[in-house]
Tab-separated table of C-alpha atoms and ligand atoms in Angstrom:
chain	number	residue	atom	x	y	z
A	726	MET	CA	6.712	3.659	-27.322
A	727	GLN	CA	5.584	3.374	-23.682
A	728	HIS	CA	2.417	5.293	-22.897
A	729	SER	CA	1.493	6.464	-19.437
A	730	VAL	CA	-1.008	4.543	-17.326
A	731	ARG	CA	-3.360	7.505	-17.626
A	732	GLU	CA	-3.192	7.494	-21.425
A	733	ASN	CA	-3.649	3.718	-21.559
A	734	LEU	CA	-6.627	3.898	-19.240
A	735	LEU	CA	-8.361	6.709	-21.082
A	736	ARG	CA	-7.844	5.054	-24.454
A	737	LEU	CA	-9.128	1.737	-23.119
A	738	LYS	CA	-12.163	3.361	-21.488
A	739	GLY	CA	-13.132	4.738	-24.873
A	740	THR	CA	-13.591	1.162	-26.107
A	741	ILE	CA	-15.616	-0.173	-23.173
A	742	PRO	CA	-19.354	0.548	-22.823
A	743	GLN	CA	-20.367	2.455	-19.675
A	744	ALA	CA	-22.389	-0.499	-18.413
A	745	VAL	CA	-19.346	-2.785	-18.370
A	746	THR	CA	-17.157	-2.588	-15.247
A	747	LEU	CA	-13.439	-2.298	-15.852
A	748	VAL	CA	-11.370	-4.174	-13.282
A	749	ALA	CA	-7.814	-2.864	-13.646
A	750	VAL	CA	-5.594	-5.850	-12.942
A	751	SER	CA	-2.615	-4.484	-11.010
A	752	LYS	CA	-0.834	-7.720	-10.098
A	753	THR	CA	2.973	-7.391	-10.155
A	754	HIS	CA	2.707	-3.606	-10.585
A	755	PRO	CA	3.915	-1.320	-7.798
A	756	PRO	CA	1.680	1.005	-5.769
A	757	ASP	CA	2.807	4.158	-7.602
A	758	ARG	CA	1.501	2.752	-10.908
A	759	ILE	CA	-1.786	1.906	-9.202
A	760	LEU	CA	-1.948	5.482	-7.921
A	761	ASP	CA	-1.459	6.759	-11.489
A	762	ALA	CA	-4.575	4.838	-12.485
A	763	TYR	CA	-6.389	5.985	-9.349
A	764	HIS	CA	-5.647	9.630	-10.129
A	765	ALA	CA	-6.991	9.054	-13.642
A	766	GLY	CA	-10.267	8.045	-12.014
A	767	GLN	CA	-9.987	4.249	-11.756
A	768	ARG	CA	-11.404	2.790	-8.534
A	769	VAL	CA	-11.782	-0.949	-9.166
A	770	PHE	CA	-8.568	-2.984	-9.085
A	771	GLY	CA	-7.951	-6.718	-9.331
A	772	GLU	CA	-5.182	-8.782	-7.775
A	773	ASN	CA	-4.675	-12.502	-8.156
A	774	ARG	CA	-2.614	-13.291	-5.040
A	775	VAL	CA	-3.699	-12.779	-1.441
A	776	GLN	CA	-0.215	-11.924	-0.203
A	777	GLU	CA	0.235	-9.182	-2.778
A	778	LEU	CA	-3.275	-7.855	-2.189
A	779	ILE	CA	-2.833	-7.532	1.573
A	780	SER	CA	0.515	-5.831	1.175
A	781	LYS	CA	-0.902	-3.183	-1.191
A	782	GLN	CA	-4.339	-2.526	0.281
A	783	PRO	CA	-3.262	-0.711	3.501
A	784	ILE	CA	-0.942	1.735	1.713
A	785	LEU	CA	-3.364	2.753	-1.042
A	786	PRO	CA	-6.518	4.928	-0.907
A	787	ALA	CA	-9.314	3.481	1.197
A	788	ASP	CA	-11.972	4.001	-1.462
A	789	ILE	CA	-10.336	1.529	-3.862
A	790	GLU	CA	-12.559	-1.478	-4.502
A	791	TRP	CA	-10.305	-4.531	-4.432
A	792	HIS	CA	-11.360	-7.595	-6.372
A	793	LEU	CA	-9.634	-10.930	-5.872
A	794	ILE	CA	-9.464	-12.617	-9.284
A	795	GLY	CA	-7.018	-15.489	-8.683
A	796	HIS	CA	-7.226	-18.849	-6.977
A	797	LEU	CA	-8.070	-18.565	-3.278
A	798	GLN	CA	-7.175	-21.116	-0.611
A	799	THR	CA	-9.621	-21.470	2.272
A	800	ASN	CA	-6.922	-20.761	4.871
A	801	LYS	CA	-6.299	-17.323	3.339
A	802	VAL	CA	-9.873	-16.057	3.231
A	803	LYS	CA	-9.553	-14.479	6.683
A	804	TYR	CA	-6.904	-12.033	5.472
A	805	ILE	CA	-9.080	-10.425	2.807
A	806	ALA	CA	-12.599	-10.809	4.206
A	807	PRO	CA	-12.439	-7.513	6.150
A	808	PHE	CA	-12.075	-5.372	3.017
A	809	VAL	CA	-12.400	-7.240	-0.297
A	810	SER	CA	-15.177	-5.922	-2.578
A	811	MET	CA	-15.632	-9.003	-4.757
A	812	ILE	CA	-14.157	-12.483	-5.125
A	813	HIS	CA	-14.245	-13.690	-8.759
A	814	SER	CA	-12.638	-17.060	-8.173
A	815	VAL	CA	-15.003	-19.186	-6.082
A	816	ASP	CA	-14.438	-22.712	-7.363
A	817	SER	CA	-15.948	-24.809	-4.549
A	818	PHE	CA	-18.758	-24.561	-2.039
A	819	LYS	CA	-16.259	-25.345	0.700
A	820	LEU	CA	-14.551	-22.087	-0.217
A	821	LEU	CA	-17.888	-20.275	-0.405
A	822	ALA	CA	-18.730	-21.531	3.114
A	823	GLU	CA	-15.394	-20.255	4.422
A	824	ILE	CA	-15.930	-16.845	2.789
A	825	ASN	CA	-19.388	-16.747	4.357
A	826	LYS	CA	-17.949	-17.556	7.798
A	827	GLU	CA	-15.232	-14.898	7.608
A	828	ALA	CA	-17.627	-12.322	6.138
A	829	LYS	CA	-19.945	-12.910	9.079
A	830	LYS	CA	-17.068	-12.375	11.532
A	831	ALA	CA	-16.234	-9.125	9.767
A	832	ASN	CA	-19.905	-8.160	9.752
A	833	ARG	CA	-19.865	-7.831	5.979
A	834	MET	CA	-21.589	-9.106	2.837
A	835	ILE	CA	-19.092	-10.247	0.199
A	836	PRO	CA	-20.156	-10.479	-3.458
A	837	CYS	CA	-18.786	-13.665	-5.036
A	838	LEU	CA	-18.660	-15.075	-8.552
A	839	LEU	CA	-18.711	-18.769	-9.405
A	840	GLN	CA	-15.641	-19.486	-11.508
A	841	MET	CA	-16.487	-21.735	-14.434
A	842	HIS	CA	-14.106	-23.870	-16.420
A	843	ILE	CA	-14.791	-22.870	-20.024
A	844	ALA	CA	-11.386	-23.211	-21.710
A	845	LYS	CA	-9.981	-26.161	-23.614
A	846	GLU	CA	-6.845	-26.189	-21.457
A	847	ASP	CA	-7.310	-28.274	-18.335
A	848	SER	CA	-4.897	-26.199	-16.254
A	849	LYS	CA	-7.481	-23.614	-15.323
A	850	PHE	CA	-9.569	-23.702	-12.160
A	851	GLY	CA	-13.316	-23.658	-12.082
A	852	PHE	CA	-16.528	-25.651	-11.914
A	853	SER	CA	-17.831	-27.717	-14.773
A	854	GLU	CA	-21.471	-27.150	-15.710
A	855	GLU	CA	-22.491	-30.434	-14.079
A	856	GLU	CA	-20.617	-29.660	-10.873
A	857	VAL	CA	-21.993	-26.171	-10.419
A	858	LEU	CA	-25.586	-27.265	-11.052
A	859	ALA	CA	-25.229	-30.189	-8.632
A	860	GLU	CA	-23.739	-27.965	-5.920
A	861	LEU	CA	-26.375	-25.273	-6.336
A	862	GLU	CA	-29.005	-28.006	-6.116
A	863	LYS	CA	-27.710	-29.682	-2.970
A	864	ASN	CA	-26.688	-26.636	-0.912
A	865	ASN	CA	-29.160	-24.533	0.988
A	866	LEU	CA	-28.345	-21.196	-0.605
A	867	SER	CA	-30.159	-19.152	2.023
A	868	ALA	CA	-27.644	-20.460	4.593
A	869	PHE	CA	-24.980	-18.355	2.908
A	870	SER	CA	-26.175	-15.246	4.690
A	871	ASN	CA	-23.028	-13.151	4.263
A	872	VAL	CA	-22.110	-13.780	0.651
A	873	ILE	CA	-23.959	-12.525	-2.387
A	874	ILE	CA	-23.698	-15.010	-5.235
A	875	SER	CA	-23.460	-12.338	-7.916
A	876	GLY	CA	-22.704	-14.207	-11.131
A	877	VAL	CA	-20.051	-16.158	-12.965
A	878	MET	CA	-16.450	-15.735	-14.076
A	879	GLY	CA	-14.441	-17.536	-16.701
A	880	MET	CA	-11.232	-17.443	-18.709
A	881	ALA	CA	-11.207	-18.418	-22.359
A	882	THR	CA	-8.446	-20.453	-23.939
A	883	PHE	CA	-5.325	-18.349	-24.489
A	884	SER	CA	-5.486	-18.420	-28.267
A	885	ASP	CA	-5.584	-16.318	-31.440
A	886	ASP	CA	-8.497	-18.427	-32.643
A	887	GLU	CA	-11.285	-15.888	-32.278
A	888	ASP	CA	-14.015	-18.398	-33.099
A	889	LEU	CA	-12.844	-20.658	-30.276
A	890	VAL	CA	-12.620	-17.810	-27.764
A	891	ARG	CA	-16.029	-16.494	-28.843
A	892	SER	CA	-17.650	-19.916	-28.468
A	893	GLU	CA	-16.239	-20.239	-24.933
A	894	PHE	CA	-17.576	-16.812	-23.915
A	895	ARG	CA	-20.929	-17.668	-25.482
A	896	TYR	CA	-20.975	-20.856	-23.443
A	897	LEU	CA	-20.285	-18.909	-20.233
A	898	LYS	CA	-23.133	-16.541	-21.027
A	899	SER	CA	-25.470	-19.488	-21.569
A	900	LEU	CA	-24.353	-21.020	-18.261
A	901	PHE	CA	-25.091	-17.712	-16.572
A	902	GLU	CA	-28.602	-17.714	-18.055
A	903	THR	CA	-29.220	-21.319	-16.997
A	904	ILE	CA	-28.079	-20.734	-13.418
A	905	LYS	CA	-30.046	-17.520	-13.166
A	906	ARG	CA	-33.235	-19.132	-14.425
A	907	ARG	CA	-32.942	-22.214	-12.212
A	908	PHE	CA	-31.638	-20.732	-8.965
A	909	PHE	CA	-31.907	-16.947	-8.964
A	910	ALA	CA	-35.075	-16.206	-10.897
A	911	GLY	CA	-36.678	-13.020	-9.672
A	912	SER	CA	-33.565	-11.832	-7.849
A	913	ASP	CA	-31.513	-9.007	-9.252
A	914	THR	CA	-28.315	-9.878	-7.372
A	915	PHE	CA	-27.194	-12.581	-9.806
A	916	ARG	CA	-26.150	-10.334	-12.670
A	917	GLU	CA	-22.417	-10.329	-13.423
A	918	ILE	CA	-20.524	-12.146	-16.162
A	919	SER	CA	-16.811	-11.546	-15.557
A	920	MET	CA	-15.074	-12.375	-18.825
A	921	GLY	CA	-12.492	-10.740	-21.042
A	922	MET	CA	-8.812	-9.829	-20.581
A	923	SER	CA	-6.383	-7.649	-22.570
A	924	GLY	CA	-6.286	-10.018	-25.539
A	925	ASP	CA	-9.959	-10.905	-25.814
A	926	TYR	CA	-12.085	-8.292	-24.034
A	927	ALA	CA	-13.683	-6.929	-27.219
A	928	VAL	CA	-15.030	-10.381	-28.096
A	929	ALA	CA	-16.117	-10.895	-24.474
A	930	ILE	CA	-18.109	-7.649	-24.530
A	931	GLU	CA	-19.786	-8.666	-27.801
A	932	GLU	CA	-20.783	-11.914	-26.092
A	933	GLY	CA	-22.328	-10.226	-23.050
A	934	SER	CA	-19.564	-9.545	-20.534
A	935	THR	CA	-20.494	-7.195	-17.689
A	936	MET	CA	-16.977	-7.059	-16.166
A	937	VAL	CA	-13.645	-7.132	-17.949
A	938	ARG	CA	-10.397	-7.835	-16.086
A	939	ILE	CA	-7.601	-6.000	-17.868
A	940	GLY	CA	-3.949	-5.750	-16.843
A	941	SER	CA	-1.431	-5.355	-19.662
A	942	LEU	CA	-3.418	-2.810	-21.654
A	943	VAL	CA	-3.528	-0.527	-18.604
A	944	PHE	CA	-0.173	-1.058	-16.908
A	945	GLY	CA	1.982	-2.431	-19.732
A	946	SER	CA	3.313	-5.935	-20.015
A	947	ARG	CA	4.407	-7.733	-16.872
B	596	PLP	C1	-3.702	-11.511	-15.001
B	596	PLP	C2	-5.146	-11.768	-15.083
B	596	PLP	C3	-5.979	-10.981	-15.906
B	596	PLP	C4	-5.480	-9.850	-16.768
B	596	PLP	O1	-4.623	-10.291	-17.776
B	596	PLP	P1	-4.101	-9.303	-18.942
B	596	PLP	O2	-3.857	-10.227	-20.076
B	596	PLP	O3	-2.866	-8.669	-18.412
B	596	PLP	O4	-5.158	-8.321	-19.218
B	596	PLP	C5	-7.340	-11.269	-15.911
B	596	PLP	N1	-7.862	-12.260	-15.166
B	596	PLP	C6	-7.092	-13.044	-14.382
B	596	PLP	C7	-7.744	-14.118	-13.589
B	596	PLP	C8	-5.722	-12.818	-14.311
B	596	PLP	O5	-4.970	-13.588	-13.507
């Protein structure tokens, strides 16, 4: 039986600790379904494509916090910089520099997460541990005046093997701790671990997630 978005959302919220942010992933779902979630109290929504995000944002309530969670090309940053609340999918410092430039133009600070490659599949985007540490080392972080490097994001292998998924989330948490200790010690802005989707969010929360990105369990299957 199909449940309403409101019912789905309320049931889901009962399983997520207050301290963990729920990003309701609304990709492919029409604005009226997003409004159902909005009227049930949800304010943070995630989209994975720029085109879809910029078509929805102007026709939905202005107090929605839009998170971009999918791959972002540098030439599209300008379209979302004026309003986006967080970008989860920063996978190069070239992209981070572009976000910084467009944020400055828009007179904004944009929170960004470093997307890490943690899954076995090689199709997913993201930094390796070596790459991210090397980039953080060689870039002058204080030059990024209009982005807030707020944490890390990762996607586990799409698998029923809970031990595998758990080990990948645990690895992301350890990467977060390493980066924080080496580059953001004493700052409280580096604090988010965005991990967990409909199929694996409970494991992600057990392993220290601070943000879960959930689509199907809220809006139904795509
Ligand atoms: C689609 C998507 C999600 C949500 O997936 P569900 O399985 O529907 O919960 C989370 N993160 C990213 C990056 C996505 O593209």
